[in-house]
Every structure is written in C-alpha cells, then in structure tokens.
Short mmCIF file of C-alpha atoms (C1' of nucleotides) in Angstrom, two decimals:
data_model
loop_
_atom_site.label_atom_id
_atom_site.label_comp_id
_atom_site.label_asym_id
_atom_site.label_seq_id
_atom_site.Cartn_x
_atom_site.Cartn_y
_atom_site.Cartn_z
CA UNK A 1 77.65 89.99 89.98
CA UNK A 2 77.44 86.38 89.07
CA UNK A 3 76.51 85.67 85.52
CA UNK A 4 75.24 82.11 83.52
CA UNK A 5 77.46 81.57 80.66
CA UNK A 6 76.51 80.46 77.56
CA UNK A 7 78.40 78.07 75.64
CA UNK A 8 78.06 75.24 73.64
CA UNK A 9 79.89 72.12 73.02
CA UNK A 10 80.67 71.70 68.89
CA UNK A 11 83.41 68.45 68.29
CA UNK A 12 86.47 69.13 70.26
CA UNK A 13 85.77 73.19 70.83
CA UNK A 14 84.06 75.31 72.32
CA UNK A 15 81.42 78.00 70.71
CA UNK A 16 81.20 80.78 73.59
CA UNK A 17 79.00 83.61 73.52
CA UNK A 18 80.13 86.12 75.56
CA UNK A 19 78.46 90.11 74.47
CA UNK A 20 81.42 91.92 77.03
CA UNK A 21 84.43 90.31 75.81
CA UNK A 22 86.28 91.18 72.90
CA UNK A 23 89.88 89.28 72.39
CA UNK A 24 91.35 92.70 70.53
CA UNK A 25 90.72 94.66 73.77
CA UNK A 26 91.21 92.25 76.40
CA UNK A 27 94.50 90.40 75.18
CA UNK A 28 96.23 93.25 73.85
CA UNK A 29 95.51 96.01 76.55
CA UNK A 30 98.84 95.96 78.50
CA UNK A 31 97.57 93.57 81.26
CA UNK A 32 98.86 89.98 79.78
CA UNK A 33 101.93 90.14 77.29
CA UNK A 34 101.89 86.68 75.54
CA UNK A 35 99.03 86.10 73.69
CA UNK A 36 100.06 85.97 70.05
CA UNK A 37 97.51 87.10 67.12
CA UNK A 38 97.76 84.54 64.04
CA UNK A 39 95.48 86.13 61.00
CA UNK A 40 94.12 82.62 59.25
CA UNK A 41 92.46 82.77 55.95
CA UNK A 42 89.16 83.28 57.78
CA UNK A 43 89.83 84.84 60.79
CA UNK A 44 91.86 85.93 63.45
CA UNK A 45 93.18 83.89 66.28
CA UNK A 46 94.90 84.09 69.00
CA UNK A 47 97.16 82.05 71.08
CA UNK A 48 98.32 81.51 74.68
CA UNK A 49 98.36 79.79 77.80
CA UNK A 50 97.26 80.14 81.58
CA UNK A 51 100.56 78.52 83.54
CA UNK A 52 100.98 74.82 81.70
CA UNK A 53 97.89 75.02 79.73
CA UNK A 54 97.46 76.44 76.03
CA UNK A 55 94.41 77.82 74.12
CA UNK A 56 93.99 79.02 70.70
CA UNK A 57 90.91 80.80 70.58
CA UNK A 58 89.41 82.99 67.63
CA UNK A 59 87.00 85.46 67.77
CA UNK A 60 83.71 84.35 65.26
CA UNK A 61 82.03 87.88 64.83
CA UNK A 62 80.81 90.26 67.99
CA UNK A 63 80.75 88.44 70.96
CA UNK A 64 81.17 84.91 69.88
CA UNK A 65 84.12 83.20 70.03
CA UNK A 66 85.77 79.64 69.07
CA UNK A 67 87.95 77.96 72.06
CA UNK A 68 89.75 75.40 69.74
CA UNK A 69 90.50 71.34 70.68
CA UNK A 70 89.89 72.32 74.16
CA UNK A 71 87.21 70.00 75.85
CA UNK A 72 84.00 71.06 78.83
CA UNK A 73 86.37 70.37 81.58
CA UNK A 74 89.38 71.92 80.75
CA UNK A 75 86.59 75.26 79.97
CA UNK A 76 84.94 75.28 83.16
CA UNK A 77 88.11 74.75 85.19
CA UNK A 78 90.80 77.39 83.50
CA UNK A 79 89.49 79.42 80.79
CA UNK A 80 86.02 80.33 82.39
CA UNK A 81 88.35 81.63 85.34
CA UNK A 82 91.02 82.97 83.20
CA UNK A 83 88.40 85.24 81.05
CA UNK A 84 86.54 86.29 84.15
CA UNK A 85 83.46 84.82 82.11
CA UNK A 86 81.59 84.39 85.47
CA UNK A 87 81.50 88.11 86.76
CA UNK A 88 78.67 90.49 84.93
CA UNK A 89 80.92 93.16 83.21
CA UNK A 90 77.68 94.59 82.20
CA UNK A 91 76.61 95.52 85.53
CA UNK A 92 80.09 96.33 86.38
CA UNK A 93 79.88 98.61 83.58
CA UNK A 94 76.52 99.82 84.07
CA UNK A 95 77.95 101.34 87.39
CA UNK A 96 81.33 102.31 86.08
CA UNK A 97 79.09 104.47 83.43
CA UNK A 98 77.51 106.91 86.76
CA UNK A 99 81.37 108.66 85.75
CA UNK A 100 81.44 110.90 82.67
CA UNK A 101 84.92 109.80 81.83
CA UNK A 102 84.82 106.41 82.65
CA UNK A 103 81.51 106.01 80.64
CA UNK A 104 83.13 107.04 77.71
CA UNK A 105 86.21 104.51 78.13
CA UNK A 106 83.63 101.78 78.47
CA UNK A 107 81.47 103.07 75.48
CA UNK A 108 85.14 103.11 73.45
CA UNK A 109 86.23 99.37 74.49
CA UNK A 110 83.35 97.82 76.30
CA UNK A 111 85.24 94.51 75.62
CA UNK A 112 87.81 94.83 77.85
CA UNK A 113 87.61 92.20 81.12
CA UNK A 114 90.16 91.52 84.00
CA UNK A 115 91.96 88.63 83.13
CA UNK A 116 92.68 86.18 86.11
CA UNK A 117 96.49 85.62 85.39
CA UNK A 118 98.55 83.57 87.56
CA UNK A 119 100.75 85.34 90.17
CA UNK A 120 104.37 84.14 89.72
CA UNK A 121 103.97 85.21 85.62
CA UNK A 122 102.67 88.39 86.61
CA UNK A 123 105.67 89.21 89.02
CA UNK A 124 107.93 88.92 86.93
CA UNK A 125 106.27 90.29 83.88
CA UNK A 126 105.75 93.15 85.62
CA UNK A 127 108.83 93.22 87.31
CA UNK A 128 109.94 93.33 83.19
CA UNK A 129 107.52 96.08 82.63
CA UNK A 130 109.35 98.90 85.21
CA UNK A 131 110.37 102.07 82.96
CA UNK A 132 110.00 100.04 79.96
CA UNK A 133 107.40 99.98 76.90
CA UNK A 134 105.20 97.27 75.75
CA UNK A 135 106.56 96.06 72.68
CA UNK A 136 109.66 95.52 74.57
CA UNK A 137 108.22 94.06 77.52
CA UNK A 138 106.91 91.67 75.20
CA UNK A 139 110.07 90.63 73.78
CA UNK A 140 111.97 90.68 76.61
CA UNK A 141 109.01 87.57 78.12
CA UNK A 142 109.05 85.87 74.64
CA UNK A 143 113.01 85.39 75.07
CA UNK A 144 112.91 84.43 78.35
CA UNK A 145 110.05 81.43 77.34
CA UNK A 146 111.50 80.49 74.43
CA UNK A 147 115.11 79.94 76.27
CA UNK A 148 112.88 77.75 78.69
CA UNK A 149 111.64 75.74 75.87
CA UNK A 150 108.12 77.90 74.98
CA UNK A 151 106.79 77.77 78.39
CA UNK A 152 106.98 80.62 81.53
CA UNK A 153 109.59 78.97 83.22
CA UNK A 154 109.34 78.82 87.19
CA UNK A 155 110.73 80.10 89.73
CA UNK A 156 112.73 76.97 90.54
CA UNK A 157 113.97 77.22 87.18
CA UNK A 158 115.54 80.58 87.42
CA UNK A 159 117.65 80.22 90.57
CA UNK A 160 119.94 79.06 89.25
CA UNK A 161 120.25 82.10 87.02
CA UNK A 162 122.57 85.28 87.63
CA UNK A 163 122.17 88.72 85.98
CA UNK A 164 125.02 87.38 83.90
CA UNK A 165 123.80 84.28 82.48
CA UNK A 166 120.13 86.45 81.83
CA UNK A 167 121.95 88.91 79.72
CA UNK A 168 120.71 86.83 76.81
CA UNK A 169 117.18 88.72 77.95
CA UNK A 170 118.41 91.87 77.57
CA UNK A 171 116.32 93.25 80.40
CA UNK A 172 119.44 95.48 81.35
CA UNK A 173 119.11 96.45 85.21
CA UNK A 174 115.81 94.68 85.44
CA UNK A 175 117.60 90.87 85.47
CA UNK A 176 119.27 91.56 88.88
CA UNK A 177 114.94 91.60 90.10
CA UNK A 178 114.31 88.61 88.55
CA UNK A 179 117.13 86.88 90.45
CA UNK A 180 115.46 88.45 93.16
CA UNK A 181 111.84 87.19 92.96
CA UNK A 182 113.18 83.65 91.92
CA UNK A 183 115.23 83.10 94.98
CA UNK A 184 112.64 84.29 96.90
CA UNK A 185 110.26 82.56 95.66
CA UNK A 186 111.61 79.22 95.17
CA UNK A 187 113.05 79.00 98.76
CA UNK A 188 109.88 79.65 100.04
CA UNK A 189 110.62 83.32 101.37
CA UNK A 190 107.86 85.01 99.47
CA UNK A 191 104.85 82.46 99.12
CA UNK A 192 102.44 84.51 96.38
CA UNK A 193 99.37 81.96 97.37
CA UNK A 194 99.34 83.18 101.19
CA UNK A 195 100.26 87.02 100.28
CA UNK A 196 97.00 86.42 97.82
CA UNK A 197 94.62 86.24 100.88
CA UNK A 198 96.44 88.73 102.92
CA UNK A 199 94.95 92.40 103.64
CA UNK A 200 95.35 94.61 100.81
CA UNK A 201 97.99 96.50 102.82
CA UNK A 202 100.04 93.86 104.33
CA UNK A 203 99.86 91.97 100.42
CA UNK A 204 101.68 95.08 99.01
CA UNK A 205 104.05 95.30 102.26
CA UNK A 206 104.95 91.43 101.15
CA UNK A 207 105.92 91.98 97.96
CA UNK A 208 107.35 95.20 97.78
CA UNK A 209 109.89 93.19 99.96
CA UNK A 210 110.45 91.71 96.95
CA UNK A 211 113.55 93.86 95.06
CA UNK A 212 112.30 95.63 92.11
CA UNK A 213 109.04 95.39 93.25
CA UNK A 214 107.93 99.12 94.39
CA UNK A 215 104.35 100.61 94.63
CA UNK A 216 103.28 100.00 90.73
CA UNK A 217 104.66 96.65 90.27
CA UNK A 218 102.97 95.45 93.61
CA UNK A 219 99.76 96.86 92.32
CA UNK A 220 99.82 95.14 89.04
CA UNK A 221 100.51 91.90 91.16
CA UNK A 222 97.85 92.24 93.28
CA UNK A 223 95.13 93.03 90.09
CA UNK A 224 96.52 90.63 87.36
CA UNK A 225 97.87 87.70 88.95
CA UNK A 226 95.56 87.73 92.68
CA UNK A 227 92.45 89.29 91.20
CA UNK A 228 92.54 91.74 94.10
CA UNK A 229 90.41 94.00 91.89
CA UNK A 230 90.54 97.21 94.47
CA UNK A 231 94.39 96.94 93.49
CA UNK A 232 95.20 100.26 91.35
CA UNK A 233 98.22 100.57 89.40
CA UNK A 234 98.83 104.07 88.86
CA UNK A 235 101.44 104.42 85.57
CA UNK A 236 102.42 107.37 83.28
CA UNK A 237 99.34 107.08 81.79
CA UNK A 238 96.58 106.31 84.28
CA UNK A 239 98.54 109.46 86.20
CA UNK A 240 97.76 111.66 83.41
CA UNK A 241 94.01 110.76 83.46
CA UNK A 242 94.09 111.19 87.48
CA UNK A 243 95.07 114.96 86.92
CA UNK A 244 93.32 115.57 83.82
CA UNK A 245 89.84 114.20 84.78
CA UNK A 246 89.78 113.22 88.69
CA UNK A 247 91.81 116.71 89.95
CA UNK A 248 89.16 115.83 92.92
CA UNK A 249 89.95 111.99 93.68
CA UNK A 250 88.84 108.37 92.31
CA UNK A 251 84.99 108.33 92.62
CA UNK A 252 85.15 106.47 96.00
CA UNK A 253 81.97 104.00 95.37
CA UNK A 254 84.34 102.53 92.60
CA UNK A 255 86.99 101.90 94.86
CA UNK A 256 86.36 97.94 95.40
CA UNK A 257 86.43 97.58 91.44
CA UNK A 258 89.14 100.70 90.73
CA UNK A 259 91.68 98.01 89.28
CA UNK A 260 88.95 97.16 86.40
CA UNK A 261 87.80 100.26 85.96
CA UNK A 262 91.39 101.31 85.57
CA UNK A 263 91.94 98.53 82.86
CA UNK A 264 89.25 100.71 80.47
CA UNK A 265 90.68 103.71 81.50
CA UNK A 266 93.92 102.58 80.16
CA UNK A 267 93.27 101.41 77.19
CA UNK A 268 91.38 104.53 76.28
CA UNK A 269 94.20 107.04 77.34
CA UNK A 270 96.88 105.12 75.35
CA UNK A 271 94.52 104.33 71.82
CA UNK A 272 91.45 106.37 71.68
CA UNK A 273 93.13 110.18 71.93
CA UNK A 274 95.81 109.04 69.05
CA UNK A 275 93.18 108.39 66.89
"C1'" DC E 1 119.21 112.09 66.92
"C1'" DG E 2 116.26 112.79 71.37
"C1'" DC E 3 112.36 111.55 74.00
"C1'" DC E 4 109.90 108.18 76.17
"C1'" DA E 5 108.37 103.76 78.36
"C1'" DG E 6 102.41 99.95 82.79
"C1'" DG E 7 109.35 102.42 87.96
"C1'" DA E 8 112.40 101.42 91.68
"C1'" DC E 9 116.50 102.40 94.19
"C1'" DG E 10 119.89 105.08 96.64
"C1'" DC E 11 121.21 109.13 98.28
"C1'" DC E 12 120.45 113.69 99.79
"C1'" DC E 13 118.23 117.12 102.52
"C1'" DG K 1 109.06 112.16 104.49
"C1'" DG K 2 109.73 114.20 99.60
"C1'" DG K 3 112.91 115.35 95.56
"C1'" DC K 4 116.20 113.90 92.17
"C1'" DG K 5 119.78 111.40 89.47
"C1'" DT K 6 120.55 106.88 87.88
"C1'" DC K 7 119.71 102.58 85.94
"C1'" DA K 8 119.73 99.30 80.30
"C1'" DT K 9 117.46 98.92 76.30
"C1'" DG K 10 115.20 99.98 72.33
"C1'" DG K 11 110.44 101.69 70.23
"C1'" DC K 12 109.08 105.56 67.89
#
DNA sequence: CGCCAGGACGCCC
DNA sequence: GGGCGTCATGGC
C-alpha cells in the first residue's frame, strides 16, 4: 500500500506528480467543505488549509499539480498527509474494481482520494451537514470562519458561544450541537486524539455521546477527520446505491477500505446519473 | 410553491 | 427495539 512520491522542488513550490489525484474530484466531493476554486488567467486553483496552515495549489494538466510558496518541509509534514499521497490508490483501486459497480465509480472519477482532515473541523462540519445540503453546509462553515477572522475557530473559541449569539450562522437547530461539541471538547470531556485510537465500536460509542452526533455524523468523523477508513457513512445517497446495487450486502473483502470506496461511490451517485 | 438535503432526537408503542 | 413527527434553513 505504500507508494514513492514524486515531486520536485521548483523556487518556492512544489511540482507534484501524482496520476490518482485529481483536485476537481477530491476537493469538491462532499468530504471537505472549504477549499475555494479561483479560475486565474491560466488555470484553475484552489485554496485551503489543513488546521493553521494554508495551501493554494493548482492543478497543471492530468496528474500534475503546482503546491504554491509552500517549501519541502512544510510538503512532507502536512500536505503529503493531508492528500493521502503516500497510500497506492491504484492498488486500492485495482481491488475496488473486482465489484461491477464500484469499478465503474472508479473508472468515472478515478481521482478521488481520502483526504486526512483534522478531527475537531470535521465534527463540527459534519455536525453542520445533518439534514442539510452542500451548498449550504458550505456557507453555513464559511460564516462561521470568517466571524473567527478566516480561520476554523477552536473549540476553546466557541464556548463561550450560545445558540443565541450563533444565530448569525444560521445553522437553525444545528447551533445548539455545536455548543455541544465545544463544551465538550474544550473541557476535556470528549478528547478526539484518544477516541482516534479507540476500537471502531467504542470510537463511535464516544462520540455519539456527543449531542447531534448520531450514527452518520460519527461515521463521517471517524473517515474524514481519524482516517479510520473501515468507517462507512451511510447518507441518502450511499443508501440508495446499498439497495439499488448491494440488495445482498457490502462485498465483505472491502470492508477495511469501505469508507474510500464509499467516497467514489458517492460522488458517482450524486454527478454521474444527472448527466 | 413544494420537495429535498452527507440526520438526530424525543416520544410512542 | 423499530417507527414517526419534528427540528431551521434555503438550494433547486
């Protein structure tokens, strides 16, 4: 599973070749919600940031990509991680592609790769993202940033918040959760780092202490933000491919990688069959 | 306008 | 334990 990357080193960026990533499919596909594509005259680019660090990053043509004034260190430490860049999605898909339906998902948007978000973002973002859509998810995270000057503010930040004073969000009965994971959080009652490491089953009995936090939320925790990738969020959508293609069950030998496989299945639910 | 959204909670049986 | 109404808000 462990791939060489391939990068090289040009002023203050980064060139990256990378065949299995594609920033279209990986930063727009519902698992991270505030990446931000800028169209310059040449290309497309987009911008974000893993906890206190941003990255502008364009994609150069298929597979090649331009980390901007970043430097080796800060690649090898955060954005390698954060891009998954040293796991083989080939192989991964190679073996995802034994399944008829996932084979086509991975033929559609072979780009797609888990991103390895951090935990306390992901809570709430997801904790945003109960019985809600994605456009508004994402405006609902971009308010709350940009009221905490442009960054994801933390939880010791928000506890001082009521459902009141978050009304600016307009996250309507979602704010009273946030309150919820903040206080928890902060005062040390929920620790994400030690529930990370936990059992798959006694990680999901953790947070789902959490209020707000049910099956689906706890799932998306567990995938996005602790790279658990045997986590499975089952939504609206991933439920409609369970009964339309699996009547029978998950193929079981994909069951330590269902979350990524999931991730393709996902995207090709929501985009391809509109098309 | 009505239906839906990367759901969870509270209450009922 | 499973079924169902309710919860804010707004995208489409």
């Amino acid at each position: 599973m462990y791939k060489a990357m391939d990068y090289e080193i040009k002023g203050k960026d980064i060139i990256l070749s990378e065949p299995e990533l594609d920033l279209d499919e990986t930063l727009d596909c519902g698992q991270a919600f505030r990446w931000k594509k800028v169209w310059s005259e040449y290309q497309c680019t987009y911008t974000g940031s893993f906890v206190n660090e941003g990255l502008t990053i364009s994609q150069l043509s298929r597979g090649v990509f331009r980390l901007h004034d970043t430097s080796e260190e800060k690649f090898l430490d955060i954005w390698a991680d954060y891009f998954d860049l040293r796991t083989d999605y080939s192989e991964l898909k190679k073996k995802f592609s034994e399944d008829e339906t996932l084979s086509k998902a991975c033929k559609y948007a072979g780009g797609i790769r888990l991103l390895r978000q951090n935990a306390w973002e992901c809570l709430i973002s997801f904790i945003i993202s109960q019985n809600n859509n994605i456009p508004r998810i994402k405006g609902i995270i971009d308010r709350l940033c940009e009221h905490y000057g442009g960054v994801f503010p933390e939880a010791e930040q928000l506890i001082s918040e009521t459902p009141d004073s978050l009304s600016f969000l307009r996250a309507g009965f979602r704010s009273k959760y946030i309150c919820d994971a903040a206080f928890r959080t902060a005062s040390g009652d929920t620790d994400l780092k030690s529930i990370a490491v936990l059992s798959i089953d006694e990680a999901r009995t953790e947070l789902k202490k959490i209020k707000g936090v049910g099956p689906k939320v706890a799932e998306c925790v567990l995938l996005y933000g602790m790279h658990r990738t045997e986590a499975f969020p089952v939504d609206v959508w991933i439920k409609r491919v369970l009964e339309e293609y699996y009547p029978g069950g998950f193929p079981e030998y994909i069951s330590e990688n269902a979350g990524i496989a999931q991730q393709y299945l996902f995207h090709y639910i929501r985009t391809c069959r509109n098309e």
